[in-house]
Coordinates of C-alpha atoms and ligand atoms in Angstrom, one line a residue:
M1 CA 15.8 -43.9 1.9
S2 CA 12.5 -42.6 0.6
A3 CA 12.2 -42.5 -3.2
A4 CA 10.1 -39.3 -2.9
L5 CA 12.0 -36.1 -3.7
P6 CA 11.7 -33.8 -0.7
L7 CA 10.1 -30.4 -1.3
R8 CA 12.1 -27.4 -0.1
L9 CA 9.9 -25.2 2.1
N10 CA 11.7 -22.4 4.0
N11 CA 15.1 -23.9 3.3
S12 CA 14.2 -27.3 4.8
P13 CA 13.3 -30.4 2.9
L14 CA 9.9 -31.7 3.9
S15 CA 7.5 -33.9 2.0
P16 CA 3.9 -33.0 1.8
T17 CA 3.1 -35.8 4.3
T18 CA 5.3 -34.2 6.9
H19 CA 3.8 -30.8 6.1
F20 CA 0.4 -31.9 7.3
M21 CA 1.6 -33.6 10.6
N22 CA -0.1 -31.8 13.5
H23 CA 1.5 -33.5 16.5
L24 CA 4.3 -36.0 17.2
L25 CA 2.7 -38.3 19.8
S26 CA 4.2 -41.7 18.9
I27 CA 6.1 -43.7 16.4
E28 CA 3.0 -45.9 16.2
Q29 CA 1.0 -43.1 14.6
L30 CA 3.7 -42.0 12.1
S31 CA 3.8 -43.4 8.5
A32 CA 7.0 -44.6 6.9
R33 CA 6.9 -41.6 4.7
E34 CA 6.7 -39.2 7.6
I35 CA 9.6 -41.0 9.3
Q36 CA 11.7 -40.8 6.1
S37 CA 10.8 -37.1 5.6
L38 CA 11.7 -36.2 9.2
L39 CA 15.1 -38.0 8.8
E40 CA 15.8 -36.2 5.5
S41 CA 15.0 -32.9 7.2
A42 CA 17.1 -33.8 10.2
A43 CA 20.1 -34.6 8.0
Y44 CA 19.6 -31.3 6.2
L45 CA 19.4 -29.3 9.4
K46 CA 22.5 -31.0 10.7
R47 CA 24.4 -30.0 7.6
Q48 CA 23.0 -26.4 8.0
R49 CA 23.9 -26.1 11.7
G50 CA 25.4 -22.7 12.4
R51 CA 23.1 -20.9 10.0
D52 CA 20.4 -19.7 12.3
G53 CA 16.9 -20.6 11.2
T54 CA 13.7 -18.5 11.4
Q55 CA 11.1 -21.3 11.3
L56 CA 10.1 -20.6 14.9
A57 CA 10.6 -16.8 14.9
G58 CA 8.3 -15.1 17.4
Q59 CA 7.2 -18.4 18.9
T60 CA 7.3 -19.6 22.5
W61 CA 7.3 -23.4 23.0
A62 CA 6.6 -24.8 26.5
L63 CA 8.5 -27.8 27.8
I64 CA 6.4 -29.5 30.5
F65 CA 8.4 -32.2 32.3
T66 CA 7.3 -34.4 35.1
K67 CA 10.3 -36.7 34.8
S68 CA 14.1 -36.0 34.8
S69 CA 16.0 -35.2 31.6
T70 CA 19.4 -34.1 30.4
R71 CA 19.4 -34.8 26.6
T72 CA 15.8 -34.2 25.8
R73 CA 15.6 -30.9 27.7
V74 CA 18.9 -29.5 26.5
S75 CA 18.4 -30.5 22.8
F76 CA 14.9 -29.1 22.7
E77 CA 15.9 -25.8 24.4
V78 CA 18.9 -25.4 22.1
G79 CA 16.9 -26.5 19.0
I80 CA 14.1 -24.1 19.6
R81 CA 16.6 -21.2 20.0
E82 CA 18.5 -22.2 16.8
L83 CA 15.2 -22.0 14.9
G84 CA 14.5 -18.5 16.3
G85 CA 12.1 -19.4 19.0
F86 CA 11.9 -19.1 22.7
P87 CA 11.8 -22.2 25.0
M88 CA 9.9 -22.1 28.3
F89 CA 10.8 -24.9 30.7
L90 CA 8.0 -25.8 33.1
S91 CA 8.8 -28.4 35.7
K92 CA 5.8 -30.1 37.1
N93 CA 6.7 -28.8 40.6
D94 CA 6.7 -25.2 39.4
I95 CA 3.2 -25.2 37.8
Q96 CA -0.2 -25.9 39.2
L97 CA -0.2 -29.3 37.3
G98 CA 1.9 -30.5 40.2
R99 CA -0.8 -29.5 42.7
G100 CA -3.5 -31.4 40.8
E101 CA -4.7 -28.9 38.1
P102 CA -6.1 -31.1 35.4
I103 CA -4.2 -31.6 32.1
K104 CA -7.1 -30.4 30.1
D105 CA -7.2 -27.1 32.0
T106 CA -3.4 -26.6 31.7
A107 CA -3.7 -27.4 28.0
R108 CA -6.5 -24.8 27.5
V109 CA -4.5 -22.1 29.2
L110 CA -1.2 -22.8 27.5
G111 CA -2.9 -23.2 24.1
R112 CA -3.9 -19.5 24.3
M113 CA -0.4 -18.3 25.1
V114 CA 2.3 -20.5 23.6
H115 CA 2.8 -21.9 20.1
G116 CA 3.7 -25.5 20.9
A117 CA 4.3 -27.9 23.8
I118 CA 6.8 -30.6 24.5
I119 CA 5.7 -33.0 27.2
R120 CA 7.6 -35.7 29.2
T121 CA 5.4 -37.6 31.6
F122 CA 4.1 -41.0 32.6
A123 CA 0.8 -41.6 30.9
Q124 CA 0.6 -41.4 27.1
Q125 CA -3.1 -40.4 27.5
D126 CA -2.0 -37.2 29.2
V127 CA 0.0 -36.1 26.1
V128 CA -2.9 -37.1 23.9
E129 CA -5.3 -35.1 26.1
F130 CA -3.0 -32.1 26.1
S131 CA -2.9 -32.2 22.3
E132 CA -6.7 -32.4 22.0
F133 CA -7.5 -29.6 24.5
S134 CA -4.6 -27.2 23.7
G135 CA -5.1 -26.8 20.0
I136 CA -1.3 -26.4 19.6
P137 CA 1.3 -28.7 18.2
T138 CA 2.3 -31.2 20.9
I139 CA 5.4 -33.4 21.1
N140 CA 5.8 -36.6 23.2
A141 CA 9.2 -36.2 24.8
L142 CA 8.9 -39.6 26.5
T143 CA 6.0 -41.4 28.2
D144 CA 5.7 -44.8 29.7
D145 CA 4.5 -46.0 26.3
E146 CA 6.9 -44.4 23.8
H147 CA 10.0 -42.3 23.2
P148 CA 9.5 -41.2 19.6
C149 CA 12.1 -38.4 19.5
Q150 CA 14.8 -40.9 20.6
I151 CA 13.9 -43.5 18.0
L152 CA 14.1 -40.8 15.2
A153 CA 17.6 -39.9 16.4
D154 CA 18.6 -43.6 16.6
L155 CA 17.4 -44.1 13.0
L156 CA 19.4 -41.1 11.9
T157 CA 22.5 -42.6 13.5
I158 CA 21.9 -45.9 11.8
Q159 CA 21.7 -44.1 8.5
E160 CA 24.9 -42.2 9.1
K161 CA 26.9 -45.2 10.4
L162 CA 25.5 -48.0 8.3
G163 CA 23.9 -46.3 5.4
G164 CA 20.4 -47.4 6.4
W165 CA 18.6 -50.5 7.7
E166 CA 17.9 -52.4 4.5
N167 CA 19.0 -56.0 4.9
R168 CA 20.2 -55.1 8.4
K169 CA 19.3 -56.9 11.6
I170 CA 18.6 -54.8 14.7
A171 CA 18.7 -56.3 18.1
F172 CA 17.3 -54.9 21.3
I173 CA 18.6 -56.5 24.5
G174 CA 16.8 -55.6 27.7
D175 CA 13.3 -54.6 28.8
G176 CA 11.1 -56.0 26.1
F177 CA 8.1 -53.8 26.8
S178 CA 9.6 -50.4 27.8
N179 CA 8.9 -47.1 26.0
M180 CA 12.1 -47.7 23.9
T181 CA 11.2 -51.2 22.8
R182 CA 7.7 -50.3 22.0
S183 CA 8.8 -47.4 19.8
W184 CA 11.4 -49.7 18.2
M185 CA 8.8 -52.3 17.4
W186 CA 6.5 -49.7 15.8
A187 CA 9.5 -48.4 13.8
A188 CA 10.2 -52.0 12.6
K189 CA 6.6 -52.4 11.6
H190 CA 6.6 -49.2 9.5
L191 CA 10.0 -49.5 8.0
G192 CA 10.2 -53.3 7.6
F193 CA 13.6 -54.0 9.1
E194 CA 14.3 -57.2 11.1
L195 CA 14.1 -56.5 14.8
A196 CA 15.0 -59.1 17.4
V197 CA 14.1 -58.3 21.0
A198 CA 15.7 -60.3 23.8
S199 CA 14.1 -59.9 27.2
P200 CA 13.3 -62.0 30.2
V201 CA 9.9 -63.7 29.7
S202 CA 8.3 -61.5 32.4
C203 CA 9.3 -58.4 30.5
Q204 CA 8.2 -59.4 27.1
P205 CA 5.4 -57.7 25.2
P206 CA 2.0 -59.3 25.9
A207 CA 0.2 -61.2 23.2
D208 CA -2.5 -58.6 22.6
F209 CA 0.2 -56.0 21.8
L210 CA 2.0 -58.3 19.4
T211 CA -1.4 -59.1 17.7
E212 CA -2.0 -55.4 17.3
L213 CA 1.5 -54.8 16.1
D214 CA 1.1 -57.6 13.5
A215 CA 4.8 -57.5 12.4
P216 CA 6.3 -60.8 11.4
N217 CA 9.7 -59.0 11.0
V218 CA 9.7 -58.5 14.9
T219 CA 10.8 -61.5 16.9
I220 CA 10.8 -61.9 20.7
T221 CA 13.1 -64.2 22.5
A222 CA 14.4 -64.8 26.0
D223 CA 17.9 -65.7 24.5
P224 CA 20.2 -62.7 24.1
V225 CA 22.7 -64.7 22.0
A226 CA 19.9 -65.6 19.5
A227 CA 19.0 -61.9 19.2
A228 CA 22.6 -60.7 18.9
T229 CA 23.7 -63.3 16.4
G230 CA 24.3 -61.6 13.1
A231 CA 23.0 -58.3 14.3
H232 CA 24.3 -55.1 12.8
V233 CA 22.8 -52.9 15.5
I234 CA 22.9 -53.9 19.2
N235 CA 20.6 -51.6 21.2
T236 CA 20.0 -51.4 24.9
D237 CA 18.5 -49.2 27.6
V238 CA 18.2 -49.1 31.3
W239 CA 16.7 -52.2 33.0
L240 CA 14.5 -50.0 35.2
S241 CA 12.8 -47.1 33.5
M242 CA 11.9 -43.8 35.3
G243 CA 9.2 -44.6 37.7
Q244 CA 10.4 -48.2 38.3
E245 CA 13.3 -47.3 40.6
G246 CA 12.1 -49.4 43.5
Q247 CA 11.6 -52.6 41.5
Q248 CA 14.8 -54.5 42.5
E249 CA 13.1 -57.8 41.9
K250 CA 12.6 -56.8 38.2
E251 CA 16.2 -55.9 37.9
L252 CA 17.4 -59.3 39.1
E253 CA 15.7 -60.9 36.0
F254 CA 18.2 -59.1 33.7
A255 CA 21.4 -60.7 35.1
D256 CA 22.0 -62.5 31.7
Y257 CA 21.1 -59.5 29.5
Q258 CA 24.2 -57.3 29.8
V259 CA 25.6 -56.0 26.5
E260 CA 29.2 -57.0 26.9
S261 CA 32.1 -58.2 24.7
G262 CA 31.1 -61.9 24.9
L263 CA 27.6 -61.2 23.6
L264 CA 28.9 -58.9 20.9
S265 CA 31.2 -61.6 19.6
N266 CA 28.0 -63.1 18.0
A267 CA 27.1 -59.9 16.2
A268 CA 27.9 -59.0 12.6
P269 CA 31.6 -57.9 12.1
D270 CA 30.6 -54.3 11.3
H271 CA 28.0 -53.9 14.1
I272 CA 27.4 -50.7 16.0
V273 CA 26.1 -50.4 19.6
L274 CA 23.4 -47.9 20.5
H275 CA 22.3 -46.7 24.0
C276 CA 19.8 -43.9 24.4
L277 CA 21.5 -42.9 27.7
P278 CA 21.7 -42.4 30.6
A279 CA 23.7 -45.7 30.9
Y280 CA 24.3 -47.7 34.0
R281 CA 27.7 -49.3 33.5
G282 CA 28.0 -52.8 34.9
K283 CA 24.2 -53.3 34.5
E284 CA 22.7 -53.2 31.0
I285 CA 26.1 -52.4 29.4
S286 CA 29.7 -53.0 30.4
E287 CA 32.1 -50.2 30.9
E288 CA 34.3 -51.7 28.1
V289 CA 31.6 -51.8 25.5
L290 CA 30.3 -48.4 26.3
E291 CA 33.7 -46.8 25.9
L292 CA 34.5 -48.8 22.8
H293 CA 31.3 -47.6 21.1
A294 CA 31.3 -44.1 22.7
N295 CA 31.8 -42.4 19.4
T296 CA 28.5 -43.9 18.1
I297 CA 26.6 -43.5 21.3
F298 CA 27.4 -39.8 21.8
Q299 CA 26.7 -39.2 18.1
Q300 CA 23.3 -40.8 18.8
A301 CA 22.9 -38.3 21.7
E302 CA 23.8 -35.4 19.5
N303 CA 21.3 -36.5 16.9
R304 CA 18.5 -35.8 19.3
L305 CA 19.1 -32.1 18.5
H306 CA 18.9 -32.5 14.7
A307 CA 15.9 -35.0 14.8
Q308 CA 14.0 -32.7 17.1
K309 CA 14.7 -29.6 15.0
A310 CA 13.2 -31.5 12.1
I311 CA 10.1 -32.3 14.2
L312 CA 9.8 -28.6 15.3
V313 CA 10.1 -27.4 11.7
A314 CA 7.4 -29.8 10.5
L315 CA 5.0 -28.9 13.3
A316 CA 5.6 -25.2 12.9
K317 CA 4.5 -25.5 9.3
S318 CA 1.3 -27.4 10.3
R319 CA 0.0 -24.5 12.4
Ligands
CP1 N1 17.7 -40.4 26.2 C1 17.0 -39.5 26.8 O1 15.9 -39.2 26.6 O2 17.8 -38.8 27.8 P1 17.3 -37.8 28.9 O3 16.4 -38.6 29.8 O4 18.5 -37.3 29.6 O5 16.5 -36.7 28.3
NVA2 N1 13.4 -46.4 29.2 C1 14.1 -45.2 29.8 C2 14.5 -44.3 28.7 C3 15.3 -43.1 29.3 C4 15.7 -42.1 28.2 C5 13.2 -44.6 30.8 O1 12.0 -44.4 30.5 O2 13.7 -44.2 31.9

């Protein structure tokens, strides 16, 4: 945990660093202090749940989604309401964006009407462009590059279940260069924990990404047993991310990468299993393991709400 004592602003603990955050576009761009402050705020808001907040009073936040979602949409809509604001869900098919209106024009229109935007889409650049042209706080709710809201919820879950990540080994078994793994690798870079990624060679991060990451605490292997051995957290995700549904040949490469009881026998005795969900039982995770670790996995899903409320509070203060 951060040594810095959090300031209390409007009944929520936020460090000065968090106070000046304008957007939440990636884990890559966050500092360790911002991550720690968001997690402290999330834990506080979780304890306070049921006492309605006013941090977003009078504000409308748009959710612009061009991919499917259960957890992200519901947790943001509930979180915005619990903070006193009004969520406006805008599916791509319902707005002119879906008929080719440019992102920058959509951004300039919404920036004059709503107070913040939460975007789930394919290209990271679209979220960056929206943030630049709208002039309002913008949150990445998943792109092909990153899933920062999920990683904050995952870190909160690790704090709750294991007391933190110091001297812990975290393993990720699956697609080594998905939005989830990329966000995990940046989190490891910032926070310094040991991260072992096991992935088929064809799905491993390219050398130029690893050079840019420059994190000796992140190791990449094709051997799932090597990654799982001694790990305190075993993390996985779908083999085919949204937008890759037709790539059956890619899926075939993952036959040896299922998180199942045999693989977990190599992990640390007090290990936990994380899955961002949705899960495909019998593929990236066995039915048995998912149900055995359901308590943690659905706590992880609930923590999306608390982590995202912390993001919303931090961004509302930056306006
Ligand atoms: N984990 C996650 O982002 O779930 P959804 O796709 O349901 O939002
Ligand atoms: N990597 C997955 C995450 C889903 C929450 C995807 O992009 O589909």
